[in-house]
Backbone as CSV, one residue per row, in Angstrom:
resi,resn,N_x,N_y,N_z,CA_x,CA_y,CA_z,C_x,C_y,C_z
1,UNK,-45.919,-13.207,51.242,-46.899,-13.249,50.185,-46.454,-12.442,48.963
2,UNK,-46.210,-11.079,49.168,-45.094,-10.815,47.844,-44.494,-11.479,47.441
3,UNK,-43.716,-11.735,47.995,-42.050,-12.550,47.791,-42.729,-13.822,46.265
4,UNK,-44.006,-14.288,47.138,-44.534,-15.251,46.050,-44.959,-14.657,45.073
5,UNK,-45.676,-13.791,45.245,-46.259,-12.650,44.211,-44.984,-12.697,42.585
6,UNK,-44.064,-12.208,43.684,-43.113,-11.319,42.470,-42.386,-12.657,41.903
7,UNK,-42.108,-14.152,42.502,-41.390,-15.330,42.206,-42.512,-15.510,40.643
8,UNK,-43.590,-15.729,41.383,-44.353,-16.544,40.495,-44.816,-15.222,38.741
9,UNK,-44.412,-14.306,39.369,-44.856,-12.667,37.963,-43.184,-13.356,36.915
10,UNK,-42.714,-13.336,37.961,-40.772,-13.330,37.088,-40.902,-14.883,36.030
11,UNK,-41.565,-16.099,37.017,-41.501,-16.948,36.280,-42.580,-16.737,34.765
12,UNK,-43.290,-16.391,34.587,-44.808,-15.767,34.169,-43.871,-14.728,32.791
13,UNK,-43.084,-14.052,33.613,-42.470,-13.715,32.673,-41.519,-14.441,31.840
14,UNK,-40.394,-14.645,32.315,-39.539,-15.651,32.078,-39.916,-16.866,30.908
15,UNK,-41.367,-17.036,31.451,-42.116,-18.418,30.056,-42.340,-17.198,29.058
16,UNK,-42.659,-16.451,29.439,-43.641,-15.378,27.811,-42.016,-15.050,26.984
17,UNK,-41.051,-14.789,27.971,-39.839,-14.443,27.222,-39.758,-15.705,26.246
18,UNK,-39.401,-17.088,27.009,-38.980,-18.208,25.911,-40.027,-18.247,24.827
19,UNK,-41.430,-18.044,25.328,-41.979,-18.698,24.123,-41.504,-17.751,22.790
20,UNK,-41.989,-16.435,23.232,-41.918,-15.067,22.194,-40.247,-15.774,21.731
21,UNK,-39.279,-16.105,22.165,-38.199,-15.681,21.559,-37.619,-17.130,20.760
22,UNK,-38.765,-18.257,20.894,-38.965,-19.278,20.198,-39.634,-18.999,18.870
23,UNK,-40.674,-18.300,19.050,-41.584,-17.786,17.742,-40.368,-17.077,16.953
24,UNK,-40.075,-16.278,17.662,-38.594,-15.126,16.654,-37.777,-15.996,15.533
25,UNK,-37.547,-17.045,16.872,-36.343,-18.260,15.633,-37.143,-18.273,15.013
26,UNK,-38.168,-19.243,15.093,-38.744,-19.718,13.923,-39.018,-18.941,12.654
27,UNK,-39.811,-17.671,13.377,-39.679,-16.690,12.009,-38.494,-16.418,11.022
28,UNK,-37.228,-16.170,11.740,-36.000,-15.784,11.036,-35.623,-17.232,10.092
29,UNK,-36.091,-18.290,10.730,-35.444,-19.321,10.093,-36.431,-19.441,8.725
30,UNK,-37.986,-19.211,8.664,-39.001,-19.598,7.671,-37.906,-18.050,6.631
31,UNK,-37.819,-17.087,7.339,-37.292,-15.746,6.326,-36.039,-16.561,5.648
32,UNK,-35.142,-17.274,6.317,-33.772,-17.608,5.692,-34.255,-18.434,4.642
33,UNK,-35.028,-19.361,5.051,-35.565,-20.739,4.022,-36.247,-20.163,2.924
34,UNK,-37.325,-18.979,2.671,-37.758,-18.314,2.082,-36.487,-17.696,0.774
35,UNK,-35.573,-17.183,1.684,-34.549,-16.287,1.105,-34.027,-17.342,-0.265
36,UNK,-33.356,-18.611,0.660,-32.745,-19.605,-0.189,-33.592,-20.687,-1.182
37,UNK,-35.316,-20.399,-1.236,-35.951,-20.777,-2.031,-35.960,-20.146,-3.258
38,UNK,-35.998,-18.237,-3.019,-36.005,-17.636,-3.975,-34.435,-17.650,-4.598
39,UNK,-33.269,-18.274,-4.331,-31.897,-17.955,-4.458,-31.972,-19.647,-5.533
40,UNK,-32.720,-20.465,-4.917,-32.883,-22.131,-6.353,-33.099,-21.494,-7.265
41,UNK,-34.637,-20.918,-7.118,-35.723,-20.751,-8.250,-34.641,-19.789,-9.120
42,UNK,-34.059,-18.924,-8.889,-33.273,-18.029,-9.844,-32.118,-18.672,-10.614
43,UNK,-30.905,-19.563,-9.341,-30.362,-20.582,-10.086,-30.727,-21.208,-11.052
44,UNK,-31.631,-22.367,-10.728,-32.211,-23.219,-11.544,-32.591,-22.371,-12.855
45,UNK,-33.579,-21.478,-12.936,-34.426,-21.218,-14.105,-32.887,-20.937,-15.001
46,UNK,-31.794,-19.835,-14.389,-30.417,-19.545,-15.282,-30.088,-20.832,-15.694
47,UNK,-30.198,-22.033,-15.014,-29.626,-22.799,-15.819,-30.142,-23.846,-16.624
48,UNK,-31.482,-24.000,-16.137,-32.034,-24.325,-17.445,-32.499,-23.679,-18.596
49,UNK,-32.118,-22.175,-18.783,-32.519,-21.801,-20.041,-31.088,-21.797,-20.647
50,UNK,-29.491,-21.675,-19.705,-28.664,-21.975,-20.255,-28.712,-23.059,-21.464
51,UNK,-28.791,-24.196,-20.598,-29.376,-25.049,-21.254,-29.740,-25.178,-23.458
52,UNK,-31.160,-24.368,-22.977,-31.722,-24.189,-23.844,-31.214,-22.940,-24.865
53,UNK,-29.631,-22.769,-24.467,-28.938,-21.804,-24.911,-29.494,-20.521,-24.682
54,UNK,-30.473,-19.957,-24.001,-30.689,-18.907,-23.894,-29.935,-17.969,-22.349
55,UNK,-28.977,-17.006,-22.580,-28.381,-16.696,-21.603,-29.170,-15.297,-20.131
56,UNK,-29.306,-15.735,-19.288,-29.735,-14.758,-18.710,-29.047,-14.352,-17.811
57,UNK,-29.192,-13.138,-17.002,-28.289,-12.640,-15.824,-29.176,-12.505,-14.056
58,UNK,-28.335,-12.970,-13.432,-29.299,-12.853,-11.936,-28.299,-11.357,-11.026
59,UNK,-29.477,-10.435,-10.924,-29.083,-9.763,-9.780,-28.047,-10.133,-8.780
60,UNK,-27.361,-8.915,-8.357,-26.310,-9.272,-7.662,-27.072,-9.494,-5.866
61,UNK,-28.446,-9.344,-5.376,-28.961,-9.437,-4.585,-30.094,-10.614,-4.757
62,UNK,-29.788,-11.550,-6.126,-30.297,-12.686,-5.877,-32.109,-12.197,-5.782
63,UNK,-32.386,-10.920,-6.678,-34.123,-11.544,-6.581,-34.347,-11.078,-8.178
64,UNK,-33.631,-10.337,-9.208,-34.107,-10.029,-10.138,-33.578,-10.977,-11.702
65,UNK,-34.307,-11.871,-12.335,-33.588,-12.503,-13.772,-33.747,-10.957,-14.809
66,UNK,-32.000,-10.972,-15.123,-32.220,-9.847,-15.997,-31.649,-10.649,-17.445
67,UNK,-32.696,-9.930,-18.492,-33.251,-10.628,-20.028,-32.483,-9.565,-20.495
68,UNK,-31.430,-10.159,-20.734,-30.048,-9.325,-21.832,-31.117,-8.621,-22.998
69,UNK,-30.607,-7.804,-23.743,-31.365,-7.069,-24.599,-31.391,-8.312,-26.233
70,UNK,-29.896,-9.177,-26.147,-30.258,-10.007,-27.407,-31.037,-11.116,-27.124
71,UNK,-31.314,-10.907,-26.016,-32.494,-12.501,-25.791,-33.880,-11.669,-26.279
72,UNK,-34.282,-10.875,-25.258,-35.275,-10.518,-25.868,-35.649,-8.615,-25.451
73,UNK,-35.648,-8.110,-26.375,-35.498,-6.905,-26.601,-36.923,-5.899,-27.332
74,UNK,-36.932,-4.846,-27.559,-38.361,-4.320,-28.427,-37.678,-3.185,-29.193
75,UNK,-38.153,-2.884,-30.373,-38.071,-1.852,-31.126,-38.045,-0.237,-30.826
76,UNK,-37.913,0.310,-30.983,-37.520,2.000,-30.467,-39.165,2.624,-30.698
77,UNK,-39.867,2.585,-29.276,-41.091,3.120,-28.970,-42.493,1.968,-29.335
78,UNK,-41.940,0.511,-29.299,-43.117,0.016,-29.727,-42.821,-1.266,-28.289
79,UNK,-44.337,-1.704,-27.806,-44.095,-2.729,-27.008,-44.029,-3.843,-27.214
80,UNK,-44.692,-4.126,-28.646,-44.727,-5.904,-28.751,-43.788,-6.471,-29.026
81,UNK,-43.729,-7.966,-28.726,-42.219,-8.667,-28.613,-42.048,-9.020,-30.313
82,UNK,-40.921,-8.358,-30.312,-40.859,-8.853,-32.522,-40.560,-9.622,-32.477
83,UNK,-41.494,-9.800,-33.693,-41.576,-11.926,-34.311,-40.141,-11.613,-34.836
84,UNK,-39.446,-10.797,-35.072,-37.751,-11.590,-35.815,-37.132,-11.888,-34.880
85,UNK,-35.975,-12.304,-34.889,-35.062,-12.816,-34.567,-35.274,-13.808,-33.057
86,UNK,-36.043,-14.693,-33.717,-36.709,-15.800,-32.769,-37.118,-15.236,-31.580
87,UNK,-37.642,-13.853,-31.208,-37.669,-13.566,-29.863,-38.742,-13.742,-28.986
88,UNK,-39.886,-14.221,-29.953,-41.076,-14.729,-29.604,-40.700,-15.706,-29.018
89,UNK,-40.181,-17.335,-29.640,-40.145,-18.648,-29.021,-39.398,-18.113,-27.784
90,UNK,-38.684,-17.105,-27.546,-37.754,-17.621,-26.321,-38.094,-17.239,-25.981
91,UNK,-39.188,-15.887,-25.999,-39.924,-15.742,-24.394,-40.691,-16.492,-24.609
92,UNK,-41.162,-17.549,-25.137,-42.455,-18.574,-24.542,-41.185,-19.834,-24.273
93,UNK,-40.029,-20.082,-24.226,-39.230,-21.190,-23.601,-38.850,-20.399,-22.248
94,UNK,-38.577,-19.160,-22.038,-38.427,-18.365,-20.676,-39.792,-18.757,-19.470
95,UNK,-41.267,-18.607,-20.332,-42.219,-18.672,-19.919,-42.007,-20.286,-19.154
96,UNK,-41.984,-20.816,-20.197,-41.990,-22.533,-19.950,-40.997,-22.840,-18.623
97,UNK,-39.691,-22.523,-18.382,-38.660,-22.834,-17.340,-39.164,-21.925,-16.276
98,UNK,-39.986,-20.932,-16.007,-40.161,-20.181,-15.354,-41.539,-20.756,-14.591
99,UNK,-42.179,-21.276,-15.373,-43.864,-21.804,-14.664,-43.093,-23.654,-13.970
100,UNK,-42.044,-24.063,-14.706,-41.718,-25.943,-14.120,-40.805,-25.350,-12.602
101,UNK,-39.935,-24.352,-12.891,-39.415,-23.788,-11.560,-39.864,-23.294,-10.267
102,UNK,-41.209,-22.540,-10.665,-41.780,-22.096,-9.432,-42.740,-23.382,-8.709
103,UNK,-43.513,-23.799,-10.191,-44.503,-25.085,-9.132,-43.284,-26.457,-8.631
104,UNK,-42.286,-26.578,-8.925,-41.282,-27.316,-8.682,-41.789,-27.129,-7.260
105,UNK,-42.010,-28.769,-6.487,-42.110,-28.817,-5.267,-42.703,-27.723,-4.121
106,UNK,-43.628,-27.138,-4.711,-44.597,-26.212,-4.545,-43.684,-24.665,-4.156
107,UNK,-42.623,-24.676,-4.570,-42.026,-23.297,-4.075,-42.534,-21.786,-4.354
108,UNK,-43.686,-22.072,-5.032,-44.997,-20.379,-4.697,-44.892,-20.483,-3.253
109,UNK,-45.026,-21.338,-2.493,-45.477,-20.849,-1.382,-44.461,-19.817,-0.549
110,UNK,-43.490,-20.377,-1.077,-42.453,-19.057,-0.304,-42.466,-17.770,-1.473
111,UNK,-43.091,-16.984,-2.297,-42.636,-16.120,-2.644,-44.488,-15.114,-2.499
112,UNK,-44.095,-13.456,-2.714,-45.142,-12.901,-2.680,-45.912,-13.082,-3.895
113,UNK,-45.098,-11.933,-4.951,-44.765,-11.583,-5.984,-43.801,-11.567,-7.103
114,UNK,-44.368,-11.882,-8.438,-43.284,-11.984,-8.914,-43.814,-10.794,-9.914
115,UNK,-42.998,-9.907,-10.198,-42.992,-8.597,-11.144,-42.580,-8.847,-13.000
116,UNK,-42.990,-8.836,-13.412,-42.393,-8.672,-14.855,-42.467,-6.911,-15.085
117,UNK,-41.137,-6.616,-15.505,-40.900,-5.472,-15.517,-40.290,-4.824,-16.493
118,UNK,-40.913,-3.775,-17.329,-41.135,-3.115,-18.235,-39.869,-2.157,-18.496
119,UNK,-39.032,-1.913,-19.236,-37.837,-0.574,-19.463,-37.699,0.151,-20.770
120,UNK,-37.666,1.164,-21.001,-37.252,2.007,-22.278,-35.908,2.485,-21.990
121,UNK,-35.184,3.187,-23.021,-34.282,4.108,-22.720,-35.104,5.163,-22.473
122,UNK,-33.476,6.268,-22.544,-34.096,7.196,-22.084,-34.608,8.532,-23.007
123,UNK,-35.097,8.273,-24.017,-35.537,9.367,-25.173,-37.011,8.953,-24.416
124,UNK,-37.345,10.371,-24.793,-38.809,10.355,-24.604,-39.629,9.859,-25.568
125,UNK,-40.408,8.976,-24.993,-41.881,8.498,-25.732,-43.270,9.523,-26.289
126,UNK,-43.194,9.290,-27.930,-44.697,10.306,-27.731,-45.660,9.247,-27.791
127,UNK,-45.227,7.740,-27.097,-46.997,7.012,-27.110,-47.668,7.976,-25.684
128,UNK,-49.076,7.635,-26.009,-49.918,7.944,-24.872,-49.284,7.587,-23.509
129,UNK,-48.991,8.530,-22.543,-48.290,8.199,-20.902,-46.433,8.096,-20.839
130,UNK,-46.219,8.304,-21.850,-44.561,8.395,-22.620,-43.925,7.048,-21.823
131,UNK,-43.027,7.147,-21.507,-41.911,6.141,-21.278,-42.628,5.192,-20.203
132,UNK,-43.585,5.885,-18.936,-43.889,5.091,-17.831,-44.983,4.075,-18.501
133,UNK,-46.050,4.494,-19.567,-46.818,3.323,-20.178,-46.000,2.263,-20.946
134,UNK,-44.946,3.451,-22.214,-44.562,2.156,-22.945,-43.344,1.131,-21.986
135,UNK,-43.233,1.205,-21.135,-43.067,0.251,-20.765,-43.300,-0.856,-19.454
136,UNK,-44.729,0.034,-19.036,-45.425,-1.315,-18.802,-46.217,-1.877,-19.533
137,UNK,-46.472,-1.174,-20.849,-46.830,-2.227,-21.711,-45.934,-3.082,-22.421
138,UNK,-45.100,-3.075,-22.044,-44.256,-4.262,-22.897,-44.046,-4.924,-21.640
139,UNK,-44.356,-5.028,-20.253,-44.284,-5.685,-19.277,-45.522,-6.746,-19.589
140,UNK,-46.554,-5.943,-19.873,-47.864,-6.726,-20.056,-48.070,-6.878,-21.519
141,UNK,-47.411,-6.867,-22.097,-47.196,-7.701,-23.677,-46.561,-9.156,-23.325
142,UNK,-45.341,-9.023,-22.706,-44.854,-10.273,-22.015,-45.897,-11.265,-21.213
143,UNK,-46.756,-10.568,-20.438,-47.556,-11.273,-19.691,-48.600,-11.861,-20.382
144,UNK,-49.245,-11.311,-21.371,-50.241,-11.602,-22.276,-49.917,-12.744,-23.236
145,UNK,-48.716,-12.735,-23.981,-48.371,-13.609,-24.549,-47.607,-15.017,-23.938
146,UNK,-47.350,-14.616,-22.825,-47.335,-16.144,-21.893,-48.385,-16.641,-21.576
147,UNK,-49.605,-16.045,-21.439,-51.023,-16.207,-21.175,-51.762,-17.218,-22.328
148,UNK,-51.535,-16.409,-23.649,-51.473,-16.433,-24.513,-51.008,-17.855,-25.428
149,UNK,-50.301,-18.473,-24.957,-49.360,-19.074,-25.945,-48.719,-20.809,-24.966
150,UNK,-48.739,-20.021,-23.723,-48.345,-21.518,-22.953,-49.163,-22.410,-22.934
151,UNK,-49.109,-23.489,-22.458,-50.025,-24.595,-22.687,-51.137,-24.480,-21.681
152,UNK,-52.378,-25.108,-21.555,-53.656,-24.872,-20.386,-53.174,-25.468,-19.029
153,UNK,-52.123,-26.668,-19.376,-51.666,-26.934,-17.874,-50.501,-25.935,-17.723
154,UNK,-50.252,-25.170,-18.085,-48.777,-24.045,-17.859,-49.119,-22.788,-17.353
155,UNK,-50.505,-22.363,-17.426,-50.768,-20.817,-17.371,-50.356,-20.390,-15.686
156,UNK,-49.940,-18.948,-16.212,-48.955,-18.620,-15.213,-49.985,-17.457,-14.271
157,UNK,-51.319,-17.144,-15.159,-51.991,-16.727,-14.070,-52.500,-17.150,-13.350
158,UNK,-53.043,-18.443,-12.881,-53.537,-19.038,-12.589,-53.154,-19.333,-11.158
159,UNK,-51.330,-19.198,-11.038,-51.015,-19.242,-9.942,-50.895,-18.353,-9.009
160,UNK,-51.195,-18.886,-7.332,-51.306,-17.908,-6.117,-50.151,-17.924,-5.489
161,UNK,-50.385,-17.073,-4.557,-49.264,-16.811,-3.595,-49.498,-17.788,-2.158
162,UNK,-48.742,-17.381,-1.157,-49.187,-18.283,0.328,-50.342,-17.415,0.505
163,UNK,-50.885,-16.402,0.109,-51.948,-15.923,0.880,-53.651,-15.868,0.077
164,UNK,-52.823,-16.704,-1.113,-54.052,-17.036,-2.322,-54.249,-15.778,-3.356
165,UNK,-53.760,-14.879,-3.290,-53.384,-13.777,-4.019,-52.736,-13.899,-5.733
166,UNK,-53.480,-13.234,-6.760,-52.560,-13.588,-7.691,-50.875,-13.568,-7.288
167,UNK,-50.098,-14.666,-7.794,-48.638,-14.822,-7.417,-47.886,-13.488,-8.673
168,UNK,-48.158,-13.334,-9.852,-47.808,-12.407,-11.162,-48.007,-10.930,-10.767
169,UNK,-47.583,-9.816,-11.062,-47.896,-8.764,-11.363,-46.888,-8.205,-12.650
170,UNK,-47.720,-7.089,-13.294,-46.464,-6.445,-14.050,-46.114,-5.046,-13.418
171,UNK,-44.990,-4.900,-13.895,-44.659,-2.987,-13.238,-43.627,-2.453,-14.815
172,UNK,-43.632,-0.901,-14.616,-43.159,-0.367,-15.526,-42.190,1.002,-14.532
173,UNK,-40.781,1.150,-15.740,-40.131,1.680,-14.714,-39.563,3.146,-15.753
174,UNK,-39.922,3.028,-16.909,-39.356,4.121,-17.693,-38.624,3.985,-18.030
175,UNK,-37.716,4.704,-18.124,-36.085,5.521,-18.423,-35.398,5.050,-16.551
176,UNK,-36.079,5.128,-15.966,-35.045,5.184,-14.735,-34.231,4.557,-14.230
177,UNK,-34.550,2.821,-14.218,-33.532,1.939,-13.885,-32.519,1.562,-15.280
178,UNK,-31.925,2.530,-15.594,-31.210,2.026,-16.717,-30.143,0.771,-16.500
179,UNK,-29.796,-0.395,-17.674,-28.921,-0.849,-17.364,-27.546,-0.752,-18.218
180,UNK,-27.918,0.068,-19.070,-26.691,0.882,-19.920,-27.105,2.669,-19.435
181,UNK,-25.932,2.979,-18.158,-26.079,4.373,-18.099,-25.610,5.103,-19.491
182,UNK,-24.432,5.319,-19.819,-24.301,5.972,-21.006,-25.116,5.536,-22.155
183,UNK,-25.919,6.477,-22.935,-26.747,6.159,-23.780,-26.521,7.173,-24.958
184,UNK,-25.762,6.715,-26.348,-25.515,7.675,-26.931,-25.900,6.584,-28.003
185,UNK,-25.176,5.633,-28.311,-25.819,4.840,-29.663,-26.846,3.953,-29.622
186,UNK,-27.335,3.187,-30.902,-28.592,2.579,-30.817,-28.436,1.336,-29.795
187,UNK,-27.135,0.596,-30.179,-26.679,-0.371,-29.456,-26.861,0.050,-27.734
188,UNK,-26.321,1.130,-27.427,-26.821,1.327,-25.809,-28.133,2.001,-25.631
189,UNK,-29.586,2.277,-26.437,-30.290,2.468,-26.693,-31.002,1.088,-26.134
190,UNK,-30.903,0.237,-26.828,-31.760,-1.016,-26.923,-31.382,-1.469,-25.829
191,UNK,-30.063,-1.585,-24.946,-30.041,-2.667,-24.199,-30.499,-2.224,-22.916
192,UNK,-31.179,-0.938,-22.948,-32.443,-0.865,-21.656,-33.742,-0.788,-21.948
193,UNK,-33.844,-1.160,-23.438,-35.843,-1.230,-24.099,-35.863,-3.033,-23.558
194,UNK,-35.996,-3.019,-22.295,-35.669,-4.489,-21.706,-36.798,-5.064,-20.941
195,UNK,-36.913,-6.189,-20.356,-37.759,-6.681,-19.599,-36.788,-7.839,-18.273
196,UNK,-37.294,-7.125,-17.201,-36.576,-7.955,-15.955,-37.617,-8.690,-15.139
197,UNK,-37.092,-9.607,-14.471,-38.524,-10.470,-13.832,-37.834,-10.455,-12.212
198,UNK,-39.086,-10.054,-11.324,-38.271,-9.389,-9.748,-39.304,-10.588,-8.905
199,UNK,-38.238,-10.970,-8.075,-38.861,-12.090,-7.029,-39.031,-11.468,-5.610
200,UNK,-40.156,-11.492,-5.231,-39.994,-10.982,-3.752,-40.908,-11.916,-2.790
């Protein structure tokens, strides 16, 4: 009667092992498919703003579009995007390749969040909250004026995540993630008063 006991516990076990280690694949495989959804959406958007001649750069870990400082850049302590040097239209053509890419074949559903993200150099700010406000407000200057300006079928708040969650957030990072460490002239000044967009 043991003997059956312990046959029939092992088999009992034995099924809970396969199933659990069936669920595992599956998970790792939805994480890989996930991974290589967010690895299109970054492709694609680089190359259709190529395209549209506007050049951007993708993280070397494949989740962050980084917005060179001559695409679109901000003035020394101010957040709004300056109307010269066309930098308005191209963040509303950034906006545009960025909202046809994600609803492209519903691929929100694989991502959490997407960050628009705010940078100064590194001189200190005397706006109100110094470097950590001004630049999440130029995170959410970006966000506002995509809000702002895209078309009623384009708006980018509008969209959720898989868990129905706004899909957008903004973040602000200061002085800290620089992407010009040496910072002595205006030229390496500006090219961290930047805005990066983070996929997770």
């Amino acid at each position: 009667g043991l003997l059956v006991i312990f046959v029939l516990a092992s088999l009992a076990l034995i099924l809970e092992l396969t199933v659990t280690k069936f669920e595992v694949n599956d998970a790792i495989r939805e994480i890989a498919r996930a991974e290589q959804v967010r690895r299109d959406i970054l492709r694609e958007i680089e190359e259709d703003l190529r395209k549209r001649n506007i050049h951007v750069e993708i993280s070397d870990n494949h989740t962050v579009l980084r917005i060179p400082e001559n695409i679109l850049s901000f003035d020394n302590n101010e957040y709004r995007i300056p109307e010269s040097a066309g930098m308005e239209e191209t963040a509303l053509e950034i906006g545009h390749v960025l909202y046809a890419s994600i609803t492209k074949e519903a691929r929100w559903k694989y991502l959490d969040t997407i960050f628009i993200e705010g940078h100064t150099d590194r001189r200190p700010s005397p706006r109100h909250l110094g470097n950590w406000g001004l630049s999440t407000f130029r995170a959410i200057s970006v966000w506002n004026y995509w809000n702002e300006n895209l078309p009623e079928t384009m708006r980018l708040n509008e969209l959720k995540n898989h868990g129905g969650a706004p899909l957008f957030s903004v973040s602000g990072y200061g002085e800290t993630r620089p992407a010009q460490e040496i910072q002595e002239t205006e030229i390496d000044f500006q090219k961290n008063r930047r805005i990066d967009i983070r996929f997770t």
